[in-house]
mmCIF file of C-alpha atoms in Angstrom:
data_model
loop_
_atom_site.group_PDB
_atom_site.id
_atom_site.type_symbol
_atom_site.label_atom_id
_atom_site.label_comp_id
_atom_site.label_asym_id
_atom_site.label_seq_id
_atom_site.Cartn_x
_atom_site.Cartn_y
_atom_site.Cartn_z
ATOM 1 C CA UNK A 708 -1.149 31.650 46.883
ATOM 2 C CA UNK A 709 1.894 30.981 44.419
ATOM 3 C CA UNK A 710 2.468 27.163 44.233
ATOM 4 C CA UNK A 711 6.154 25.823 44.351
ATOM 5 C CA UNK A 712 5.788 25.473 39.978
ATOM 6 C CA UNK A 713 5.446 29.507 39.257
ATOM 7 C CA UNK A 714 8.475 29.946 42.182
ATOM 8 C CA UNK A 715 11.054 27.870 40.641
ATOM 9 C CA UNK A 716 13.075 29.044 37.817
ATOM 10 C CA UNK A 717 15.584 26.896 36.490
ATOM 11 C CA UNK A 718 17.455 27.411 33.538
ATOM 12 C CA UNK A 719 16.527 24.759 30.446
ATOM 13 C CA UNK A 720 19.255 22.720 31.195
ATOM 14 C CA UNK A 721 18.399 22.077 34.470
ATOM 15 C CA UNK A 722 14.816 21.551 34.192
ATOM 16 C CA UNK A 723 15.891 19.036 31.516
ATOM 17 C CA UNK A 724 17.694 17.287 34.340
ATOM 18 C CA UNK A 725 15.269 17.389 37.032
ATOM 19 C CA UNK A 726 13.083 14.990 34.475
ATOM 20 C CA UNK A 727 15.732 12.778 33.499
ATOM 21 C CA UNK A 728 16.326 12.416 37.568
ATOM 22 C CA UNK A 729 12.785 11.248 38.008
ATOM 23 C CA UNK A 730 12.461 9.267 35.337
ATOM 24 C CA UNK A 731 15.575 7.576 36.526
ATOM 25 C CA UNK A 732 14.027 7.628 40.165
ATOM 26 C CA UNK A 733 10.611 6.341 38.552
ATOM 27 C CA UNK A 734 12.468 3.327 37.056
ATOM 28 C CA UNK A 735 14.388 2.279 39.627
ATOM 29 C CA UNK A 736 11.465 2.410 42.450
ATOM 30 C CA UNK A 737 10.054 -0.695 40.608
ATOM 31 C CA UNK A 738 6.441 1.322 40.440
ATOM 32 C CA UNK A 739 3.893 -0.288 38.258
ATOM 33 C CA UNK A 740 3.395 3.466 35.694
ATOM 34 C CA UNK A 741 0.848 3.229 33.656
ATOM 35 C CA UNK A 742 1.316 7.125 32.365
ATOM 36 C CA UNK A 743 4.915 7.818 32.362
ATOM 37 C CA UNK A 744 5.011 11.488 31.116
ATOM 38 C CA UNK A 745 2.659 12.557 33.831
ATOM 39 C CA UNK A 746 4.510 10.205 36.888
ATOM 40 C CA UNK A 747 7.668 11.503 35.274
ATOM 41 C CA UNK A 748 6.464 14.943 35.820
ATOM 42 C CA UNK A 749 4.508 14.761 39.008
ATOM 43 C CA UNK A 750 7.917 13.355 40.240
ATOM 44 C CA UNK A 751 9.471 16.308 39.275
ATOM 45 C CA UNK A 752 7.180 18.997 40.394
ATOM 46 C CA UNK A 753 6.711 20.192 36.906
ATOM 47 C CA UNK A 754 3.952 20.783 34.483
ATOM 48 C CA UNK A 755 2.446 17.797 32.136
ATOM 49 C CA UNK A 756 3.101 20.013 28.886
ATOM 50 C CA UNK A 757 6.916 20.990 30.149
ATOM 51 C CA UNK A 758 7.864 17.204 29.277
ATOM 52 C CA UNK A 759 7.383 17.952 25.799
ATOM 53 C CA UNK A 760 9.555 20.879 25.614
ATOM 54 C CA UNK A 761 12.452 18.748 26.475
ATOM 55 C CA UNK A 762 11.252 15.548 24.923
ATOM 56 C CA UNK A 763 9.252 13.901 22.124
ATOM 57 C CA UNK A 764 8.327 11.234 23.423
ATOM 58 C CA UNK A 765 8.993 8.305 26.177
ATOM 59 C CA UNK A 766 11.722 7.243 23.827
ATOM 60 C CA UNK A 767 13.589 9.719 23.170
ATOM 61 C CA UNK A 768 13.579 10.436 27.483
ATOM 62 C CA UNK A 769 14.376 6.806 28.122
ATOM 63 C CA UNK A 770 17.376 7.666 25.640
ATOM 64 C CA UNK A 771 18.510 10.588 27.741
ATOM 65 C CA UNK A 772 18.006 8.289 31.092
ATOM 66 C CA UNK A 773 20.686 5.683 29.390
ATOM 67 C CA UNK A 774 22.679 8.460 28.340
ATOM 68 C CA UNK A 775 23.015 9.270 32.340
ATOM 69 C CA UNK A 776 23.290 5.801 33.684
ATOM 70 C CA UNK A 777 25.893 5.067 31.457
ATOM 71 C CA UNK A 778 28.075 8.026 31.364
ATOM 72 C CA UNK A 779 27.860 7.598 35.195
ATOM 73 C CA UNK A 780 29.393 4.069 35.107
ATOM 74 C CA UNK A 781 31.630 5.661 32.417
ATOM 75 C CA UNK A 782 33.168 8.759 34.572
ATOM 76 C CA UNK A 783 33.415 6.063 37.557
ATOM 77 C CA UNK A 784 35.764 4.180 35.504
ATOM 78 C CA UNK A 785 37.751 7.267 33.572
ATOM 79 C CA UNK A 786 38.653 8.422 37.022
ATOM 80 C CA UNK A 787 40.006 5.396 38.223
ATOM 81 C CA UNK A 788 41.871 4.622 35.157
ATOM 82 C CA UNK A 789 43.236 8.404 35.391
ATOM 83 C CA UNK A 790 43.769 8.359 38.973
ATOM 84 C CA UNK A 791 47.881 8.764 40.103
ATOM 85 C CA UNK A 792 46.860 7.776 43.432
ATOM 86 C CA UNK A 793 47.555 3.817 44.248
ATOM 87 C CA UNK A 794 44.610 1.515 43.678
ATOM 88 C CA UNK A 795 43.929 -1.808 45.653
ATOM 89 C CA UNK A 796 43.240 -2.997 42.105
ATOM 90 C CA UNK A 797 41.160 -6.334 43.864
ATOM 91 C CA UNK A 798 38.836 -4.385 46.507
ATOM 92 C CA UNK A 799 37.704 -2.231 43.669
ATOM 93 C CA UNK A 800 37.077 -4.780 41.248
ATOM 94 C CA UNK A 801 35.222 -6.795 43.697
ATOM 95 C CA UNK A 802 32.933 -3.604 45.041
ATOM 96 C CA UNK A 803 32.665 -2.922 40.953
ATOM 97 C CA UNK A 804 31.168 -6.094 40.727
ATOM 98 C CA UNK A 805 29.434 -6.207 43.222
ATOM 99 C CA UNK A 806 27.895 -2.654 42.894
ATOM 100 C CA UNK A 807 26.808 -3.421 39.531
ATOM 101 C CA UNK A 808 25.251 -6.905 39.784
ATOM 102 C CA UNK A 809 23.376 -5.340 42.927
ATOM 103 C CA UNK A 810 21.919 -2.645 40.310
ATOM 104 C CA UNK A 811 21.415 -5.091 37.593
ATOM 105 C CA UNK A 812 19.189 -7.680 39.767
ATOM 106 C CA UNK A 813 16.963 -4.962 41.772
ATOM 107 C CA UNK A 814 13.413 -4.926 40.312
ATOM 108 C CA UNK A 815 12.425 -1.999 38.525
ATOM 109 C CA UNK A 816 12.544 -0.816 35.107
ATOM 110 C CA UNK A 817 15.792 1.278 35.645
ATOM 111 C CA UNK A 818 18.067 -1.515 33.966
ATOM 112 C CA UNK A 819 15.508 -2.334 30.985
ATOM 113 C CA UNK A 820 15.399 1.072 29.831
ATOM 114 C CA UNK A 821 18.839 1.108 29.922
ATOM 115 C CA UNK A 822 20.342 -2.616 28.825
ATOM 116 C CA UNK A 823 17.164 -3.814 27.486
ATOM 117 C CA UNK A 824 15.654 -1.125 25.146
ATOM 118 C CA UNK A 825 17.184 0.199 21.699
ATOM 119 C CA UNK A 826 18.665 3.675 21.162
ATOM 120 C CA UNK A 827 16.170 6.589 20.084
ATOM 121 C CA UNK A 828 17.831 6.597 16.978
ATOM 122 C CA UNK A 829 20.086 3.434 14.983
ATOM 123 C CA UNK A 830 23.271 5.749 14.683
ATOM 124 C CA UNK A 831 23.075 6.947 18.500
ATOM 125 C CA UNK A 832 26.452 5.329 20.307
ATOM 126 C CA UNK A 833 26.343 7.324 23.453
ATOM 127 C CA UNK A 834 28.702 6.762 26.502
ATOM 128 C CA UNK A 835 31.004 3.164 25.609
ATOM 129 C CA UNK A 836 31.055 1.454 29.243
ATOM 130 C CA UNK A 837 33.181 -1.751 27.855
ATOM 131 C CA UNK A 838 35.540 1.080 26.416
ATOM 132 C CA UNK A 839 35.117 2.557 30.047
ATOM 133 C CA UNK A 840 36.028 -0.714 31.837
ATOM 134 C CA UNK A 841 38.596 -1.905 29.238
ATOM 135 C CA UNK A 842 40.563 1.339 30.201
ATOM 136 C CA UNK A 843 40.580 0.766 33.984
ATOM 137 C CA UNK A 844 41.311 -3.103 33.431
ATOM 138 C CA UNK A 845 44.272 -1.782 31.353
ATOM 139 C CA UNK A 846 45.603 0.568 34.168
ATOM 140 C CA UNK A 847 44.890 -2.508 36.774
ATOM 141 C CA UNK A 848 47.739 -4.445 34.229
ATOM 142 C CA UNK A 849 49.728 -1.714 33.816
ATOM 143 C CA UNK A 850 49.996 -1.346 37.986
ATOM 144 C CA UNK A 851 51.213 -5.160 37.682
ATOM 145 C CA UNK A 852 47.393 -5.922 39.744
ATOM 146 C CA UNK A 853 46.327 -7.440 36.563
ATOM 147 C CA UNK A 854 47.808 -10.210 34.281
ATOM 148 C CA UNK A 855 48.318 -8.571 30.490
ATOM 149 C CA UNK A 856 45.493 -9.751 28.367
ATOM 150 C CA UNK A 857 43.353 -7.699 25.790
ATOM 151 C CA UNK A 858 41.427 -5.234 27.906
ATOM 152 C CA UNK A 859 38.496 -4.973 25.519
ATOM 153 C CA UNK A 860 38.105 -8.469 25.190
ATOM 154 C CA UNK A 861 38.241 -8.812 29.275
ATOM 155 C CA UNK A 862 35.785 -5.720 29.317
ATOM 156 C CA UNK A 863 33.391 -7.474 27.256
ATOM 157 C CA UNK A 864 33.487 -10.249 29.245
ATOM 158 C CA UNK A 865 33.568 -8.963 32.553
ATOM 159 C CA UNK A 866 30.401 -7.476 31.647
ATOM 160 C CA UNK A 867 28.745 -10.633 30.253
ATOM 161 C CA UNK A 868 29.287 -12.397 33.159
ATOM 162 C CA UNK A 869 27.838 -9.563 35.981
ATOM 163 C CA UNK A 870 24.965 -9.459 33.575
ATOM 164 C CA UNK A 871 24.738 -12.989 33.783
ATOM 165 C CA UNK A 872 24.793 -12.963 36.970
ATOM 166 C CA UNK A 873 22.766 -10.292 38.175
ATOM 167 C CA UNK A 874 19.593 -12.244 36.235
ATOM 168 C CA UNK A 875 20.086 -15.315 38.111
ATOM 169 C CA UNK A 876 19.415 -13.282 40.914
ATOM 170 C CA UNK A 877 17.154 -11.777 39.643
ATOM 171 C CA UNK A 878 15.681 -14.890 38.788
ATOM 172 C CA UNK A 879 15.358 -15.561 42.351
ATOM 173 C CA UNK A 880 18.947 -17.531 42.405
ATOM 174 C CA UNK A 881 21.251 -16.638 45.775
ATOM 175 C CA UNK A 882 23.421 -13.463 45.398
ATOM 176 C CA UNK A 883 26.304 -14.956 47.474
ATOM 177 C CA UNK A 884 27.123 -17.695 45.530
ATOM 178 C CA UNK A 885 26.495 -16.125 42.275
ATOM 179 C CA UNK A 886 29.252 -13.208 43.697
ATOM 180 C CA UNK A 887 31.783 -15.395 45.082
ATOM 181 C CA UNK A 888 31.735 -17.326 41.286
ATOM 182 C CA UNK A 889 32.353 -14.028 40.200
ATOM 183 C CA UNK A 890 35.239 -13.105 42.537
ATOM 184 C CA UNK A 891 36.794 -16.832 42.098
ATOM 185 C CA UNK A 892 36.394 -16.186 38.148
ATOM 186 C CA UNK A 893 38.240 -13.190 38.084
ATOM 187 C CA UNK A 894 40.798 -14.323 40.274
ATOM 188 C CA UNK A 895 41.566 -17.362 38.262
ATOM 189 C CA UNK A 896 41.448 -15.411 34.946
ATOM 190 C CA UNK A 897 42.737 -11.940 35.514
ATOM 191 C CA UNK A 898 45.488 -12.777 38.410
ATOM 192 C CA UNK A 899 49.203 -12.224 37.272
ATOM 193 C CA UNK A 900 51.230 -15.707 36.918
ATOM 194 C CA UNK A 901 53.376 -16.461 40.293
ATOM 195 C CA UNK A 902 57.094 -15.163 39.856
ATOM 196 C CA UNK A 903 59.417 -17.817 38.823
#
């Protein structure tokens, strides 16, 4: 009997993917892993010894999973800076928020390996998500949705405060009052003055 291993044949590229996937699927489920090369694996119907073809170590994987996450969040916000359709700048930026302090506070090691641990390697950037968010925030002033102040500067804090937030809730604080401070904060900061 062939198992499903010797019947799949995927180029390298995608087997690479198939273990950052589960690794990413892994971390998020919140599993207590004590072996993460073989769970990684397992998860992804492949051999023990194929993680090492694509990967060094747990490191240098948990670098390719941030690599992922990110340029995910990244794309997300390059296509709705780039969009020419019309934006309701306010719905999005509340279901941004929202979306992302609702990943941030689930359990699971999906937003350690990603916020929490250090690059592979010291001179490894990878995708810029403030960059990422500073561009759409800059599109949201440029549609008149958005009062003009320094995009990178409202990027960076944007992001301070839904990572804020998202560990109070973690923390076991309520999610509904921690997102309508959010909403009321960017409101009060980011809305346009009233015409004269």
């Amino acid at each position: 009997m062939v198992t499903s291993r010797s019947r799949r044949r995927l180029s390298p590229e995608a087997r690479r993917g198939e273990l950052i996937d589960a690794a990413i699927r892994l971390l998020d489920s919140g599993q207590d892993v004590t072996n993460w090369v073989q769970a990684v694996t397992a998860e992804a119907d492949a051999a023990k010894g194929t993680f090492y073809v694509y990967f060094s170590s747990w490191e240098e994987m948990v670098a390719a999973v941030r690599d992922r996450v990110l340029r995910d969040y990244v794309d997300r916000f390059d296509r709705l800076a780039e969009s020419t359709e019309p934006i309701d700048w306010w719905a999005t930026l509340d279901a941004e928020c929202a979306a992302a302090i609702g990943v941030i506070a689930r359990p699971g090691g999906l937003h350690a390996a990603v916020f929490h641990s250090k690059p592979a390697s010291a001179d490894e950037g990878g995708p810029d998500i403030i960059a990422a968010i500073a561009k759409a925030l800059r599109r949201g002033m440029d549609d008149g949705a958005f009062r003009e102040v320094d995009p990178h500067i409202a990027a960076t804090l944007l992001f301070t405060v839904l990572h804020s937030a998202a560990d109070a809730i973690a923390a076991g604080e309520r999610s509904q009052v921690w997102l309508e401070a959010v909403r009321d904060l960017n409101r009060h900061w980011l809305a346009p003055p009233p015409m004269q």
